[in-house]
């Protein structure tokens, strides 16, 4: 990851000008750097509960859907930093694990204002952030200049090593599936999510209740 502390850029800074200074950065990374500097936004790749629009908007009200993406070389897993269940969801949380075999994780790419980055970091306090290259697999009104299969550099989060294994609660799994269906993730990936085992906890987690409240609120506003 390249530090931008020594780079003075303005709204007129072009990708070509940046490229003269950083010759080893890929073109799509340069474009993202220029866009984020000018627009004050960043790309975020979600693969867990933040797949659902109403979930991500609870803590990150600026988030806008950009497209569906595929993160190659990773697999979806569940656990917790302490190897114990999450109080928020009464079960393991989703994470990504880098693997040496053919594997990929589908998710949603969101455009988020820089002002919400601290909110996202607080939400993912038990995770660490990283930059990943995500393959864009769908076009939206926010990605008209992109071509399918183009790589988009995104911020995402992963649990630290040694997370331990912890099955997700049925309610957490339900929110993930709601987000996957809402945003049109591939049918075979949705089938994969449906078949994931859960811990069979029947109590409604706090996180699930907050999502349901947001759904009710947004449905009420849209019906006015």
mmCIF file of C-alpha atoms in Angstrom:
data_model
loop_
_atom_site.group_PDB
_atom_site.id
_atom_site.type_symbol
_atom_site.label_atom_id
_atom_site.label_comp_id
_atom_site.label_asym_id
_atom_site.label_seq_id
_atom_site.Cartn_x
_atom_site.Cartn_y
_atom_site.Cartn_z
ATOM 1 C CA UNK A 1 0.000 0.000 0.000
ATOM 2 C CA UNK A 2 1.396 3.408 -0.945
ATOM 3 C CA UNK A 3 1.366 6.271 1.534
ATOM 4 C CA UNK A 4 -0.058 9.533 0.233
ATOM 5 C CA UNK A 5 1.431 11.727 2.980
ATOM 6 C CA UNK A 6 4.181 13.085 0.714
ATOM 7 C CA UNK A 7 1.969 13.618 -2.331
ATOM 8 C CA UNK A 8 0.434 17.059 -2.779
ATOM 9 C CA UNK A 9 -2.661 16.731 -4.945
ATOM 10 C CA UNK A 10 -5.500 19.040 -5.892
ATOM 11 C CA UNK A 11 -8.783 18.677 -7.718
ATOM 12 C CA UNK A 12 -6.850 19.231 -10.965
ATOM 13 C CA UNK A 13 -4.297 16.519 -10.324
ATOM 14 C CA UNK A 14 -4.516 13.937 -13.091
ATOM 15 C CA UNK A 15 -3.819 10.229 -13.085
ATOM 16 C CA UNK A 16 -0.918 10.844 -15.497
ATOM 17 C CA UNK A 17 0.687 13.315 -13.072
ATOM 18 C CA UNK A 18 0.392 10.865 -10.212
ATOM 19 C CA UNK A 19 1.779 8.091 -12.404
ATOM 20 C CA UNK A 20 5.021 10.009 -12.954
ATOM 21 C CA UNK A 21 5.594 9.831 -9.212
ATOM 22 C CA UNK A 22 4.371 6.277 -8.633
ATOM 23 C CA UNK A 23 5.353 4.198 -11.648
ATOM 24 C CA UNK A 24 4.693 0.853 -9.976
ATOM 25 C CA UNK A 25 1.029 1.443 -9.204
ATOM 26 C CA UNK A 26 -1.530 -0.264 -11.436
ATOM 27 C CA UNK A 27 -3.721 2.003 -13.638
ATOM 28 C CA UNK A 28 -6.945 1.138 -11.790
ATOM 29 C CA UNK A 29 -5.267 2.006 -8.483
ATOM 30 C CA UNK A 30 -4.173 5.364 -9.882
ATOM 31 C CA UNK A 31 -7.698 6.129 -11.050
ATOM 32 C CA UNK A 32 -9.071 5.264 -7.623
ATOM 33 C CA UNK A 33 -6.493 7.527 -5.946
ATOM 34 C CA UNK A 34 -7.434 10.458 -8.165
ATOM 35 C CA UNK A 35 -11.175 9.891 -7.763
ATOM 36 C CA UNK A 36 -10.951 9.595 -3.984
ATOM 37 C CA UNK A 37 -8.839 12.743 -3.731
ATOM 38 C CA UNK A 38 -11.273 14.770 -5.825
ATOM 39 C CA UNK A 39 -14.560 13.276 -4.642
ATOM 40 C CA UNK A 40 -13.734 12.656 -0.979
ATOM 41 C CA UNK A 41 -14.949 9.060 -1.148
ATOM 42 C CA UNK A 42 -13.574 5.551 -0.924
ATOM 43 C CA UNK A 43 -14.648 2.153 -2.230
ATOM 44 C CA UNK A 44 -15.676 -0.420 0.381
ATOM 45 C CA UNK A 45 -16.135 -4.145 -0.303
ATOM 46 C CA UNK A 46 -18.670 -5.823 1.999
ATOM 47 C CA UNK A 47 -19.314 -9.553 2.236
ATOM 48 C CA UNK A 48 -21.150 -10.005 5.574
ATOM 49 C CA UNK A 49 -24.086 -8.188 7.148
ATOM 50 C CA UNK A 50 -23.125 -4.966 5.346
ATOM 51 C CA UNK A 51 -24.309 -6.584 2.121
ATOM 52 C CA UNK A 52 -27.749 -5.357 3.153
ATOM 53 C CA UNK A 53 -28.368 -1.709 2.320
ATOM 54 C CA UNK A 54 -30.407 -1.072 5.462
ATOM 55 C CA UNK A 55 -27.620 -2.557 7.595
ATOM 56 C CA UNK A 56 -24.730 -0.491 6.245
ATOM 57 C CA UNK A 57 -26.781 2.721 6.406
ATOM 58 C CA UNK A 58 -27.199 2.387 10.190
ATOM 59 C CA UNK A 59 -23.597 3.489 10.795
ATOM 60 C CA UNK A 60 -22.592 4.769 7.352
ATOM 61 C CA UNK A 61 -25.387 6.970 5.971
ATOM 62 C CA UNK A 62 -23.357 8.133 2.968
ATOM 63 C CA UNK A 63 -22.945 4.622 1.500
ATOM 64 C CA UNK A 64 -24.175 4.230 -2.088
ATOM 65 C CA UNK A 65 -24.371 1.017 -4.090
ATOM 66 C CA UNK A 66 -21.683 0.812 -6.774
ATOM 67 C CA UNK A 67 -21.869 -2.774 -7.986
ATOM 68 C CA UNK A 68 -21.407 -6.456 -7.254
ATOM 69 C CA UNK A 69 -17.808 -7.593 -6.955
ATOM 70 C CA UNK A 70 -15.769 -10.764 -6.687
ATOM 71 C CA UNK A 71 -12.682 -11.042 -4.488
ATOM 72 C CA UNK A 72 -10.501 -13.815 -5.856
ATOM 73 C CA UNK A 73 -8.036 -15.862 -3.806
ATOM 74 C CA UNK A 74 -10.129 -15.676 -0.630
ATOM 75 C CA UNK A 75 -12.765 -17.812 1.056
ATOM 76 C CA UNK A 76 -15.613 -16.878 3.392
ATOM 77 C CA UNK A 77 -15.284 -17.976 7.031
ATOM 78 C CA UNK A 78 -16.866 -17.270 10.414
ATOM 79 C CA UNK A 79 -15.296 -16.735 13.805
ATOM 80 C CA UNK A 80 -14.286 -14.141 16.374
ATOM 81 C CA UNK A 81 -10.960 -12.703 17.567
ATOM 82 C CA UNK A 82 -11.356 -14.482 20.901
ATOM 83 C CA UNK A 83 -12.875 -17.633 19.459
ATOM 84 C CA UNK A 84 -16.118 -16.782 21.269
ATOM 85 C CA UNK A 85 -19.563 -15.746 20.103
ATOM 86 C CA UNK A 86 -20.363 -12.138 19.281
ATOM 87 C CA UNK A 87 -22.749 -10.391 21.669
ATOM 88 C CA UNK A 88 -24.028 -8.253 18.799
ATOM 89 C CA UNK A 89 -25.055 -11.234 16.688
ATOM 90 C CA UNK A 90 -24.960 -14.153 19.193
ATOM 91 C CA UNK A 91 -22.604 -16.072 16.954
ATOM 92 C CA UNK A 92 -19.545 -15.859 14.778
ATOM 93 C CA UNK A 93 -18.982 -12.941 12.448
ATOM 94 C CA UNK A 94 -18.052 -13.215 8.780
ATOM 95 C CA UNK A 95 -14.456 -12.805 7.677
ATOM 96 C CA UNK A 96 -12.295 -13.549 4.649
ATOM 97 C CA UNK A 97 -9.305 -15.876 4.596
ATOM 98 C CA UNK A 98 -6.617 -15.813 1.921
ATOM 99 C CA UNK A 99 -6.117 -19.255 0.362
ATOM 100 C CA UNK A 100 -3.747 -20.829 -2.162
ATOM 101 C CA UNK A 101 -6.497 -22.627 -4.080
ATOM 102 C CA UNK A 102 -9.059 -21.336 -6.590
ATOM 103 C CA UNK A 103 -11.687 -19.602 -4.491
ATOM 104 C CA UNK A 104 -13.585 -16.331 -4.428
ATOM 105 C CA UNK A 105 -15.911 -14.304 -2.230
ATOM 106 C CA UNK A 106 -18.755 -12.293 -3.745
ATOM 107 C CA UNK A 107 -19.917 -9.073 -2.188
ATOM 108 C CA UNK A 108 -21.079 -5.517 -2.736
ATOM 109 C CA UNK A 109 -18.887 -2.530 -3.582
ATOM 110 C CA UNK A 110 -20.116 0.636 -1.868
ATOM 111 C CA UNK A 111 -19.030 4.229 -2.446
ATOM 112 C CA UNK A 112 -18.631 5.802 0.996
ATOM 113 C CA UNK A 113 -17.731 9.356 2.025
ATOM 114 C CA UNK A 114 -14.380 9.698 3.766
ATOM 115 C CA UNK A 115 -16.260 11.227 6.696
ATOM 116 C CA UNK A 116 -17.822 7.808 7.374
ATOM 117 C CA UNK A 117 -14.524 5.902 7.471
ATOM 118 C CA UNK A 118 -14.250 6.289 11.258
ATOM 119 C CA UNK A 119 -17.807 5.010 11.633
ATOM 120 C CA UNK A 120 -16.955 1.954 9.564
ATOM 121 C CA UNK A 121 -13.760 1.377 11.555
ATOM 122 C CA UNK A 122 -15.741 1.520 14.806
ATOM 123 C CA UNK A 123 -18.285 -0.946 13.463
ATOM 124 C CA UNK A 124 -15.455 -3.303 12.502
ATOM 125 C CA UNK A 125 -13.448 -2.665 15.695
ATOM 126 C CA UNK A 126 -12.436 -6.332 16.037
ATOM 127 C CA UNK A 127 -11.219 -6.410 12.430
ATOM 128 C CA UNK A 128 -8.262 -4.908 10.611
ATOM 129 C CA UNK A 129 -8.597 -2.976 7.383
ATOM 130 C CA UNK A 130 -6.811 -3.818 4.159
ATOM 131 C CA UNK A 131 -6.840 -2.812 0.496
ATOM 132 C CA UNK A 132 -7.910 -5.456 -2.011
ATOM 133 C CA UNK A 133 -8.492 -5.554 -5.764
ATOM 134 C CA UNK A 134 -12.078 -6.582 -6.472
ATOM 135 C CA UNK A 135 -13.409 -7.615 -9.872
ATOM 136 C CA UNK A 136 -16.517 -5.641 -10.817
ATOM 137 C CA UNK A 137 -19.140 -8.096 -12.072
ATOM 138 C CA UNK A 138 -22.176 -5.826 -12.529
ATOM 139 C CA UNK A 139 -22.827 -2.348 -13.871
ATOM 140 C CA UNK A 140 -24.908 0.292 -12.116
ATOM 141 C CA UNK A 141 -25.679 3.958 -12.584
ATOM 142 C CA UNK A 142 -22.683 4.686 -10.363
ATOM 143 C CA UNK A 143 -20.289 2.638 -12.493
ATOM 144 C CA UNK A 144 -21.126 3.704 -16.051
ATOM 145 C CA UNK A 145 -17.474 4.406 -16.828
ATOM 146 C CA UNK A 146 -16.374 0.979 -15.623
ATOM 147 C CA UNK A 147 -16.229 -2.131 -17.765
ATOM 148 C CA UNK A 148 -17.188 -5.545 -16.499
ATOM 149 C CA UNK A 149 -14.221 -7.537 -15.187
ATOM 150 C CA UNK A 150 -12.395 -4.285 -14.395
ATOM 151 C CA UNK A 151 -10.574 -4.320 -11.068
ATOM 152 C CA UNK A 152 -11.618 -1.840 -8.397
ATOM 153 C CA UNK A 153 -9.379 -1.166 -5.410
ATOM 154 C CA UNK A 154 -11.466 -1.366 -2.239
ATOM 155 C CA UNK A 155 -11.151 -1.082 1.490
ATOM 156 C CA UNK A 156 -12.355 -4.175 3.324
ATOM 157 C CA UNK A 157 -11.873 -5.844 6.699
ATOM 158 C CA UNK A 158 -10.634 -9.181 7.977
ATOM 159 C CA UNK A 159 -10.298 -10.742 11.417
ATOM 160 C CA UNK A 160 -6.779 -11.187 12.808
ATOM 161 C CA UNK A 161 -5.058 -14.565 12.576
ATOM 162 C CA UNK A 162 -6.103 -17.200 15.078
ATOM 163 C CA UNK A 163 -9.739 -16.158 15.063
ATOM 164 C CA UNK A 164 -11.079 -19.524 16.154
ATOM 165 C CA UNK A 165 -14.189 -21.071 14.651
ATOM 166 C CA UNK A 166 -17.672 -19.933 15.607
ATOM 167 C CA UNK A 167 -20.833 -20.625 13.629
ATOM 168 C CA UNK A 168 -23.067 -17.679 12.714
ATOM 169 C CA UNK A 169 -26.470 -17.267 14.316
ATOM 170 C CA UNK A 170 -29.524 -17.918 12.117
ATOM 171 C CA UNK A 171 -30.439 -14.216 12.283
ATOM 172 C CA UNK A 172 -26.975 -13.079 11.183
ATOM 173 C CA UNK A 173 -27.066 -15.557 8.314
ATOM 174 C CA UNK A 174 -30.539 -14.258 7.393
ATOM 175 C CA UNK A 175 -29.262 -10.667 7.122
ATOM 176 C CA UNK A 176 -26.375 -11.789 4.907
ATOM 177 C CA UNK A 177 -28.800 -13.646 2.640
ATOM 178 C CA UNK A 178 -31.165 -10.673 2.518
ATOM 179 C CA UNK A 179 -28.297 -8.495 1.324
ATOM 180 C CA UNK A 180 -27.124 -11.056 -1.210
ATOM 181 C CA UNK A 181 -30.596 -11.313 -2.745
ATOM 182 C CA UNK A 182 -31.254 -7.576 -2.557
ATOM 183 C CA UNK A 183 -28.154 -6.771 -4.605
ATOM 184 C CA UNK A 184 -28.273 -9.627 -7.096
ATOM 185 C CA UNK A 185 -25.308 -11.770 -6.109
ATOM 186 C CA UNK A 186 -24.953 -14.876 -8.326
ATOM 187 C CA UNK A 187 -27.533 -17.609 -7.743
ATOM 188 C CA UNK A 188 -24.912 -20.280 -7.090
ATOM 189 C CA UNK A 189 -23.250 -18.099 -4.455
ATOM 190 C CA UNK A 190 -26.611 -17.474 -2.784
ATOM 191 C CA UNK A 191 -27.154 -21.249 -2.744
ATOM 192 C CA UNK A 192 -23.744 -21.611 -1.082
ATOM 193 C CA UNK A 193 -24.767 -19.093 1.593
ATOM 194 C CA UNK A 194 -28.092 -20.865 2.156
ATOM 195 C CA UNK A 195 -26.289 -24.128 2.869
ATOM 196 C CA UNK A 196 -23.946 -22.658 5.491
ATOM 197 C CA UNK A 197 -24.502 -24.196 8.949
ATOM 198 C CA UNK A 198 -25.579 -21.973 11.846
ATOM 199 C CA UNK A 199 -25.513 -22.313 15.628
ATOM 200 C CA UNK A 200 -29.317 -22.694 15.931
ATOM 201 C CA UNK A 201 -29.619 -19.907 18.523
ATOM 202 C CA UNK A 202 -33.252 -18.759 18.435
ATOM 203 C CA UNK A 203 -32.896 -15.527 20.447
ATOM 204 C CA UNK A 204 -32.983 -12.351 18.354
ATOM 205 C CA UNK A 205 -29.581 -10.605 18.516
ATOM 206 C CA UNK A 206 -29.276 -6.866 19.139
ATOM 207 C CA UNK A 207 -27.747 -6.408 15.681
ATOM 208 C CA UNK A 208 -30.713 -8.090 14.023
ATOM 209 C CA UNK A 209 -33.208 -5.934 15.925
ATOM 210 C CA UNK A 210 -31.431 -2.768 14.779
ATOM 211 C CA UNK A 211 -31.548 -3.936 11.162
ATOM 212 C CA UNK A 212 -35.270 -4.691 11.409
ATOM 213 C CA UNK A 213 -35.881 -1.231 12.881
ATOM 214 C CA UNK A 214 -34.015 0.381 9.978
ATOM 215 C CA UNK A 215 -35.946 -1.723 7.459
ATOM 216 C CA UNK A 216 -39.226 -0.621 9.018
ATOM 217 C CA UNK A 217 -38.131 3.011 9.030
ATOM 218 C CA UNK A 218 -36.978 2.996 5.403
ATOM 219 C CA UNK A 219 -40.054 1.124 4.200
ATOM 220 C CA UNK A 220 -42.208 3.715 5.955
ATOM 221 C CA UNK A 221 -40.356 6.583 4.307
ATOM 222 C CA UNK A 222 -40.565 5.007 0.844
ATOM 223 C CA UNK A 223 -44.332 4.523 1.142
ATOM 224 C CA UNK A 224 -44.998 8.218 1.813
#
